[in-house]
PDB file of C-alpha atoms in Angstrom:
ATOM      1  CA  ASN S   1       0.882   4.246  20.159  1.00 69.00           C
ATOM      2  CA  ALA S   2      -2.044   3.476  17.868  1.00 78.00           C
ATOM      3  CA  GLY S   3      -0.226   4.165  14.579  1.00 92.00           C
ATOM      4  CA  VAL S   4      -2.669   5.095  11.824  1.00 95.00           C
ATOM      5  CA  THR S   5      -6.370   5.027  12.645  1.00 96.00           C
ATOM      6  CA  GLN S   6      -9.339   5.410  10.313  1.00 97.00           C
ATOM      7  CA  THR S   7     -13.037   5.981  10.791  1.00 96.00           C
ATOM      8  CA  PRO S   8     -15.505   4.644   9.934  1.00 96.00           C
ATOM      9  CA  LYS S   9     -14.632   1.007   9.291  1.00 94.00           C
ATOM     10  CA  PHE S  10     -17.589   0.446   7.023  1.00 96.00           C
ATOM     11  CA  GLN S  11     -20.096   2.744   5.339  1.00 96.00           C
ATOM     12  CA  VAL S  12     -22.999   2.365   2.936  1.00 97.00           C
ATOM     13  CA  LEU S  13     -24.016   5.400   0.895  1.00 96.00           C
ATOM     14  CA  LYS S  14     -26.627   6.102  -1.716  1.00 97.00           C
ATOM     15  CA  THR S  15     -25.574   7.663  -4.998  1.00 97.00           C
ATOM     16  CA  GLY S  16     -25.239  11.415  -4.579  1.00 97.00           C
ATOM     17  CA  GLN S  17     -24.685  11.387  -0.833  1.00 97.00           C
ATOM     18  CA  SER S  18     -21.573  12.907   0.662  1.00 96.00           C
ATOM     19  CA  MET S  19     -19.281  11.717   3.410  1.00 96.00           C
ATOM     20  CA  THR S  20     -15.882  12.304   4.949  1.00 97.00           C
ATOM     21  CA  LEU S  21     -13.385   9.591   5.804  1.00 98.00           C
ATOM     22  CA  GLN S  22     -11.183  10.432   8.738  1.00 97.00           C
ATOM     23  CA  CYS S  23      -7.555   9.478   9.251  1.00 97.00           C
ATOM     24  CA  ALA S  24      -5.190  10.255  12.102  1.00 97.00           C
ATOM     25  CA  GLN S  25      -1.634   9.233  12.924  1.00 96.00           C
ATOM     26  CA  ASP S  26       0.291   9.538  16.164  1.00 94.00           C
ATOM     27  CA  MET S  27       3.783   8.915  14.798  1.00 91.00           C
ATOM     28  CA  ASN S  28       4.610  12.586  14.144  1.00 91.00           C
ATOM     29  CA  HIS S  29       4.905  11.835  10.433  1.00 91.00           C
ATOM     30  CA  ASN S  30       5.065  14.674   7.930  1.00 90.00           C
ATOM     31  CA  SER S  31       3.505  12.931   4.944  1.00 90.00           C
ATOM     32  CA  MET S  32       0.081  11.359   4.660  1.00 93.00           C
ATOM     33  CA  TYR S  33      -1.690   9.555   1.841  1.00 94.00           C
ATOM     34  CA  TRP S  34      -5.061   8.278   0.713  1.00 96.00           C
ATOM     35  CA  TYR S  35      -5.306   5.149  -1.456  1.00 96.00           C
ATOM     36  CA  ARG S  36      -8.146   3.117  -2.832  1.00 96.00           C
ATOM     37  CA  GLN S  37      -7.889  -0.634  -3.275  1.00 93.00           C
ATOM     38  CA  ASP S  38      -9.865  -2.407  -5.958  1.00 92.00           C
ATOM     39  CA  PRO S  39      -9.664  -6.089  -6.937  1.00 85.00           C
ATOM     40  CA  GLY S  40      -6.897  -6.779  -9.442  1.00 82.00           C
ATOM     41  CA  MET S  41      -5.678  -3.181  -9.410  1.00 85.00           C
ATOM     42  CA  GLY S  42      -3.578  -2.992  -6.276  1.00 87.00           C
ATOM     43  CA  LEU S  43      -3.583   0.311  -4.435  1.00 91.00           C
ATOM     44  CA  ARG S  44      -3.921   3.561  -6.297  1.00 93.00           C
ATOM     45  CA  LEU S  45      -3.013   6.913  -4.833  1.00 92.00           C
ATOM     46  CA  ILE S  46      -5.891   9.388  -4.603  1.00 95.00           C
ATOM     47  CA  TYR S  47      -4.285  12.361  -2.847  1.00 95.00           C
ATOM     48  CA  TYR S  48      -1.301  12.941  -0.670  1.00 92.00           C
ATOM     49  CA  SER S  49       0.032  15.592   1.663  1.00 92.00           C
ATOM     50  CA  ALA S  50       3.791  15.972   1.755  1.00 86.00           C
ATOM     51  CA  SER S  51       3.616  18.164   4.835  1.00 86.00           C
ATOM     52  CA  GLU S  52       1.117  20.079   6.920  1.00 88.00           C
ATOM     53  CA  GLY S  53      -0.548  22.717   4.788  1.00 88.00           C
ATOM     54  CA  THR S  54       0.072  21.069   1.420  1.00 90.00           C
ATOM     55  CA  THR S  55      -1.970  18.608  -0.622  1.00 94.00           C
ATOM     56  CA  ASP S  56      -1.487  17.193  -4.109  1.00 92.00           C
ATOM     57  CA  LYS S  57      -3.349  14.985  -6.514  1.00 93.00           C
ATOM     58  CA  GLY S  58      -2.353  11.401  -7.022  1.00 90.00           C
ATOM     59  CA  GLU S  59      -3.284   8.962  -9.750  1.00 89.00           C
ATOM     60  CA  VAL S  60      -7.086   8.946  -9.284  1.00 94.00           C
ATOM     61  CA  PRO S  61      -8.228  12.230  -7.667  1.00 96.00           C
ATOM     62  CA  ASN S  62     -11.496  12.816  -9.549  1.00 96.00           C
ATOM     63  CA  GLY S  63     -14.535  12.888  -7.291  1.00 96.00           C
ATOM     64  CA  TYR S  64     -12.531  13.411  -4.105  1.00 97.00           C
ATOM     65  CA  ASN S  65     -11.260  16.266  -1.985  1.00 97.00           C
ATOM     66  CA  VAL S  66      -8.887  16.244   0.951  1.00 97.00           C
ATOM     67  CA  SER S  67      -8.024  18.376   3.938  1.00 96.00           C
ATOM     68  CA  ARG S  68      -4.844  18.249   5.956  1.00 95.00           C
ATOM     69  CA  LEU S  69      -6.380  19.545   9.143  1.00 88.00           C
ATOM     70  CA  ASN S  70      -3.129  19.500  11.115  1.00 94.00           C
ATOM     71  CA  LYS S  71      -0.030  17.350  11.255  1.00 94.00           C
ATOM     72  CA  ARG S  72      -1.970  14.405  12.681  1.00 96.00           C
ATOM     73  CA  GLU S  73      -5.136  14.389  10.594  1.00 97.00           C
ATOM     74  CA  PHE S  74      -5.870  13.983   6.901  1.00 97.00           C
ATOM     75  CA  SER S  75      -9.466  13.612   5.751  1.00 97.00           C
ATOM     76  CA  LEU S  76     -10.925  12.446   2.444  1.00 98.00           C
ATOM     77  CA  ARG S  77     -14.287  13.770   1.267  1.00 97.00           C
ATOM     78  CA  LEU S  78     -16.645  12.407  -1.312  1.00 96.00           C
ATOM     79  CA  GLU S  79     -18.948  15.280  -2.289  1.00 93.00           C
ATOM     80  CA  SER S  80     -21.377  13.257  -4.408  1.00 96.00           C
ATOM     81  CA  ALA S  81     -20.758   9.541  -4.138  1.00 96.00           C
ATOM     82  CA  ALA S  82     -20.978   7.330  -7.215  1.00 97.00           C
ATOM     83  CA  PRO S  83     -21.086   3.521  -7.485  1.00 96.00           C
ATOM     84  CA  SER S  84     -17.617   3.646  -9.077  1.00 96.00           C
ATOM     85  CA  GLN S  85     -16.311   4.849  -5.721  1.00 97.00           C
ATOM     86  CA  THR S  86     -17.221   1.576  -4.061  1.00 97.00           C
ATOM     87  CA  SER S  87     -13.848   0.462  -2.769  1.00 97.00           C
ATOM     88  CA  VAL S  88     -11.670  -0.027   0.264  1.00 95.00           C
ATOM     89  CA  TYR S  89      -9.888   3.160   1.269  1.00 97.00           C
ATOM     90  CA  PHE S  90      -6.580   3.139   3.068  1.00 96.00           C
ATOM     91  CA  CYS S  91      -4.810   6.002   4.737  1.00 97.00           C
ATOM     92  CA  ALA S  92      -1.043   5.893   5.223  1.00 94.00           C
ATOM     93  CA  SER S  93       1.681   8.052   6.691  1.00 93.00           C
ATOM     94  CA  SER S  94       5.433   8.287   6.393  1.00 90.00           C
ATOM     95  CA  GLY S  95       8.164  10.161   8.191  1.00 82.00           C
ATOM     96  CA  GLY S  96      11.171   9.752  10.402  1.00 57.00           C
ATOM     97  CA  PRO S  97      14.769   9.063   9.439  1.00 51.00           C
ATOM     98  CA  ARG S  98      13.876   6.840   6.495  1.00 57.00           C
ATOM     99  CA  TYR S  99      10.636   8.508   5.651  1.00 60.00           C
ATOM    100  CA  GLU S 100       9.946   6.524   2.545  1.00 72.00           C
ATOM    101  CA  THR S 101       8.383   3.665   4.513  1.00 84.00           C
ATOM    102  CA  GLN S 102       4.632   4.090   4.657  1.00 89.00           C
ATOM    103  CA  TYR S 103       2.498   2.768   7.475  1.00 91.00           C
ATOM    104  CA  PHE S 104      -1.099   1.922   6.737  1.00 94.00           C
ATOM    105  CA  GLY S 105      -4.351   2.200   8.620  1.00 95.00           C
ATOM    106  CA  PRO S 106      -6.942  -0.587   8.860  1.00 93.00           C
ATOM    107  CA  GLY S 107      -9.046   0.712   5.966  1.00 94.00           C
ATOM    108  CA  THR S 108     -12.608   1.888   5.364  1.00 95.00           C
ATOM    109  CA  ARG S 109     -14.869  -0.302   3.294  1.00 95.00           C
ATOM    110  CA  LEU S 110     -17.291   1.887   1.320  1.00 97.00           C
ATOM    111  CA  LEU S 111     -20.298   0.656  -0.609  1.00 97.00           C
ATOM    112  CA  VAL S 112     -22.151   3.107  -2.837  1.00 97.00           C
ATOM    113  CA  LEU S 113     -25.558   1.928  -3.999  1.00 96.00           C
TER     114      LEU S 113
ATOM    115  CA  ALA I   1       6.282   7.718 -14.590  1.00 71.00           C
ATOM    116  CA  GLN I   2       7.075   4.671 -12.540  1.00 77.00           C
ATOM    117  CA  SER I   3       5.162   1.410 -12.802  1.00 87.00           C
ATOM    118  CA  VAL I   4       5.254  -1.996 -11.169  1.00 92.00           C
ATOM    119  CA  SER I   5       4.341  -5.367 -12.657  1.00 94.00           C
ATOM    120  CA  GLN I   6       3.526  -8.462 -10.666  1.00 95.00           C
ATOM    121  CA  HIS I   7       3.301 -11.356 -13.052  1.00 87.00           C
ATOM    122  CA  ASN I   8       1.503 -13.876 -10.892  1.00 88.00           C
ATOM    123  CA  HIS I   9      -2.046 -12.955  -9.959  1.00 91.00           C
ATOM    124  CA  HIS I  10      -2.804 -16.087  -7.957  1.00 95.00           C
ATOM    125  CA  VAL I  11      -0.349 -18.674  -6.689  1.00 97.00           C
ATOM    126  CA  ILE I  12      -1.411 -21.883  -4.979  1.00 97.00           C
ATOM    127  CA  LEU I  13       1.174 -23.902  -3.068  1.00 97.00           C
ATOM    128  CA  SER I  14       1.244 -26.728  -0.594  1.00 97.00           C
ATOM    129  CA  GLU I  15       2.825 -26.238   2.802  1.00 96.00           C
ATOM    130  CA  ALA I  16       6.626 -26.581   2.772  1.00 96.00           C
ATOM    131  CA  ALA I  17       6.856 -25.653  -0.911  1.00 97.00           C
ATOM    132  CA  SER I  18       9.225 -22.878  -1.938  1.00 97.00           C
ATOM    133  CA  LEU I  19       7.877 -19.527  -3.025  1.00 97.00           C
ATOM    134  CA  GLU I  20       9.040 -16.953  -5.506  1.00 97.00           C
ATOM    135  CA  LEU I  21       6.848 -14.019  -6.492  1.00 97.00           C
ATOM    136  CA  GLY I  22       7.958 -11.858  -9.358  1.00 96.00           C
ATOM    137  CA  CYS I  23       8.108  -8.075  -9.358  1.00 96.00           C
ATOM    138  CA  ASN I  24       9.457  -5.827 -12.078  1.00 96.00           C
ATOM    139  CA  TYR I  25       9.465  -2.073 -12.072  1.00 93.00           C
ATOM    140  CA  SER I  26      10.114   0.652 -14.557  1.00 88.00           C
ATOM    141  CA  TYR I  27      11.902   3.764 -13.414  1.00 80.00           C
ATOM    142  CA  GLY I  28      15.128   5.224 -14.642  1.00 73.00           C
ATOM    143  CA  GLY I  29      16.540   6.606 -11.437  1.00 76.00           C
ATOM    144  CA  THR I  30      17.323   5.480  -7.919  1.00 79.00           C
ATOM    145  CA  VAL I  31      14.468   3.544  -6.391  1.00 83.00           C
ATOM    146  CA  ASN I  32      13.329   2.312  -3.035  1.00 88.00           C
ATOM    147  CA  LEU I  33      11.550  -1.035  -3.166  1.00 92.00           C
ATOM    148  CA  PHE I  34       9.053  -2.628  -0.836  1.00 94.00           C
ATOM    149  CA  TRP I  35       7.017  -5.732  -0.332  1.00 96.00           C
ATOM    150  CA  TYR I  36       3.829  -5.399   1.677  1.00 96.00           C
ATOM    151  CA  VAL I  37       1.553  -8.204   2.832  1.00 96.00           C
ATOM    152  CA  GLN I  38      -2.173  -8.063   3.481  1.00 93.00           C
ATOM    153  CA  TYR I  39      -3.613 -10.925   5.507  1.00 93.00           C
ATOM    154  CA  PRO I  40      -7.326 -11.593   5.063  1.00 89.00           C
ATOM    155  CA  GLY I  41      -9.360  -8.767   6.526  1.00 85.00           C
ATOM    156  CA  GLN I  42      -6.326  -6.826   7.677  1.00 87.00           C
ATOM    157  CA  HIS I  43      -4.415  -3.762   6.551  1.00 86.00           C
ATOM    158  CA  LEU I  44      -1.131  -3.704   4.717  1.00 91.00           C
ATOM    159  CA  GLN I  45       1.974  -4.516   6.687  1.00 92.00           C
ATOM    160  CA  LEU I  46       5.558  -3.989   5.623  1.00 93.00           C
ATOM    161  CA  LEU I  47       7.303  -7.270   4.864  1.00 96.00           C
ATOM    162  CA  LEU I  48      10.679  -5.919   3.789  1.00 95.00           C
ATOM    163  CA  LYS I  49      12.310  -3.003   2.038  1.00 92.00           C
ATOM    164  CA  TYR I  50      15.363  -2.126   0.004  1.00 92.00           C
ATOM    165  CA  PHE I  51      16.928   1.314   0.042  1.00 87.00           C
ATOM    166  CA  SER I  52      20.603   0.672  -0.719  1.00 86.00           C
ATOM    167  CA  GLY I  53      23.497  -1.664   0.065  1.00 89.00           C
ATOM    168  CA  ASP I  54      23.239  -5.451   0.040  1.00 93.00           C
ATOM    169  CA  PRO I  55      20.767  -6.344  -2.714  1.00 94.00           C
ATOM    170  CA  LEU I  56      19.580  -9.374  -0.756  1.00 96.00           C
ATOM    171  CA  VAL I  57      17.266  -8.137   1.955  1.00 96.00           C
ATOM    172  CA  LYS I  58      15.652 -10.163   4.685  1.00 96.00           C
ATOM    173  CA  GLY I  59      12.279  -9.380   6.130  1.00 94.00           C
ATOM    174  CA  ILE I  60       9.910 -10.715   8.693  1.00 93.00           C
ATOM    175  CA  LYS I  61       8.611 -14.275   8.870  1.00 94.00           C
ATOM    176  CA  GLY I  62      11.462 -15.768   6.849  1.00 95.00           C
ATOM    177  CA  PHE I  63      10.855 -13.779   3.674  1.00 97.00           C
ATOM    178  CA  GLU I  64      13.662 -12.335   1.594  1.00 97.00           C
ATOM    179  CA  ALA I  65      13.943 -10.432  -1.662  1.00 97.00           C
ATOM    180  CA  GLU I  66      16.716  -9.797  -4.127  1.00 96.00           C
ATOM    181  CA  PHE I  67      17.168  -6.539  -5.974  1.00 94.00           C
ATOM    182  CA  ILE I  68      18.645  -7.092  -9.429  1.00 94.00           C
ATOM    183  CA  LYS I  69      19.211  -3.668 -10.898  1.00 90.00           C
ATOM    184  CA  SER I  70      20.045  -4.908 -14.394  1.00 91.00           C
ATOM    185  CA  LYS I  71      16.727  -6.722 -14.584  1.00 93.00           C
ATOM    186  CA  PHE I  72      14.673  -4.052 -12.785  1.00 93.00           C
ATOM    187  CA  SER I  73      13.439  -6.828 -10.542  1.00 95.00           C
ATOM    188  CA  PHE I  74      12.752  -7.316  -6.856  1.00 96.00           C
ATOM    189  CA  ASN I  75      11.457 -10.860  -6.439  1.00 97.00           C
ATOM    190  CA  LEU I  76      10.152 -12.143  -3.138  1.00 97.00           C
ATOM    191  CA  ARG I  77      11.203 -15.569  -1.889  1.00 97.00           C
ATOM    192  CA  LYS I  78      10.603 -17.940   0.976  1.00 97.00           C
ATOM    193  CA  PRO I  79      12.145 -21.408   1.139  1.00 97.00           C
ATOM    194  CA  SER I  80       9.223 -23.115   2.870  1.00 97.00           C
ATOM    195  CA  VAL I  81       5.747 -21.596   3.071  1.00 97.00           C
ATOM    196  CA  GLN I  82       3.215 -22.167   5.814  1.00 96.00           C
ATOM    197  CA  TRP I  83      -0.570 -22.096   5.800  1.00 96.00           C
ATOM    198  CA  SER I  84      -0.381 -18.833   7.717  1.00 95.00           C
ATOM    199  CA  ASP I  85       1.372 -17.198   4.743  1.00 97.00           C
ATOM    200  CA  THR I  86      -1.929 -17.179   2.865  1.00 97.00           C
ATOM    201  CA  ALA I  87      -2.340 -13.517   2.003  1.00 96.00           C
ATOM    202  CA  GLU I  88      -2.075 -10.980  -0.764  1.00 95.00           C
ATOM    203  CA  TYR I  89       1.394  -9.663  -1.509  1.00 97.00           C
ATOM    204  CA  PHE I  90       2.099  -6.278  -3.027  1.00 95.00           C
ATOM    205  CA  CYS I  91       5.320  -5.010  -4.521  1.00 96.00           C
ATOM    206  CA  ALA I  92       5.793  -1.238  -4.440  1.00 93.00           C
ATOM    207  CA  VAL I  93       8.347   1.294  -5.594  1.00 90.00           C
ATOM    208  CA  ASN I  94       9.058   4.935  -5.067  1.00 83.00           C
ATOM    209  CA  GLY I  95      11.545   6.827  -7.082  1.00 70.00           C
ATOM    210  CA  GLY I  96      10.949  10.480  -6.561  1.00 59.00           C
ATOM    211  CA  GLY I  97       8.460  13.202  -5.922  1.00 55.00           C
ATOM    212  CA  SER I  98       8.179  15.526  -3.014  1.00 50.00           C
ATOM    213  CA  ALA I  99       6.386  13.010  -0.831  1.00 53.00           C
ATOM    214  CA  ARG I 100       7.926   9.834  -2.147  1.00 65.00           C
ATOM    215  CA  GLN I 101       4.664   8.458  -3.474  1.00 76.00           C
ATOM    216  CA  LEU I 102       4.469   4.698  -3.660  1.00 84.00           C
ATOM    217  CA  THR I 103       3.399   2.954  -6.837  1.00 88.00           C
ATOM    218  CA  PHE I 104       1.957  -0.485  -6.192  1.00 91.00           C
ATOM    219  CA  GLY I 105       1.737  -3.569  -8.312  1.00 93.00           C
ATOM    220  CA  SER I 106      -1.643  -5.232  -8.762  1.00 93.00           C
ATOM    221  CA  GLY I 107      -0.875  -7.819  -6.113  1.00 94.00           C
ATOM    222  CA  THR I 108      -0.426 -11.585  -5.939  1.00 95.00           C
ATOM    223  CA  GLN I 109      -2.853 -13.698  -3.984  1.00 95.00           C
ATOM    224  CA  LEU I 110      -1.004 -16.579  -2.327  1.00 97.00           C
ATOM    225  CA  THR I 111      -3.012 -19.556  -1.127  1.00 97.00           C
ATOM    226  CA  VAL I 112      -1.150 -22.168   0.889  1.00 97.00           C
ATOM    227  CA  LEU I 113      -2.893 -25.510   1.208  1.00 96.00           C
ATOM    228  CA  PRO I 114      -2.416 -27.414   4.476  1.00 90.00           C
TER     229      PRO I 114
END
């Protein structure tokens, strides 16, 4: 049981390049989330998926797109990376009897030059 | 909209000192409250949570938190900290929405000196 996994762990991009961050969970959770973590700002929700087939914007969705590929996988895409998107990105999932508890992946550190 | 305030941005303590980290939230309805911890270079881990019932909740590693509804607070406490408690601590709340989105505070960096 790996929990929540993310790839890659670290990525450097040039301004304007695109990339997709991958997230998968093996806990049979319905809901999945993407956050970004910036110093002094805590974690801010980018997008979430309440269940397979649905996605919704969070607090800071501009510049990102998401795909809920199936129940296990939830990807985050940067179409044209900007330096302001330099951050650490965390994926999380929640489900089960007390589904409010979210379980986090190890994070992807992204540097946009 | 819900929000969370963590008043202490950086706390420095010596080993064996007592710890209390403040957390206040704003939301008018029923809330679920969490404390997460992030050790250096690691991902967030759940420390403890409050859903209902006894307002004093105990978590892992000797941490506890008290929910005071009248003060909209959920402060984290530990009677005696250890060097290994050095980490960043995040308070979070969810109070609604179809997916129970979490709103996080800005975090408190705790440094414990040996």
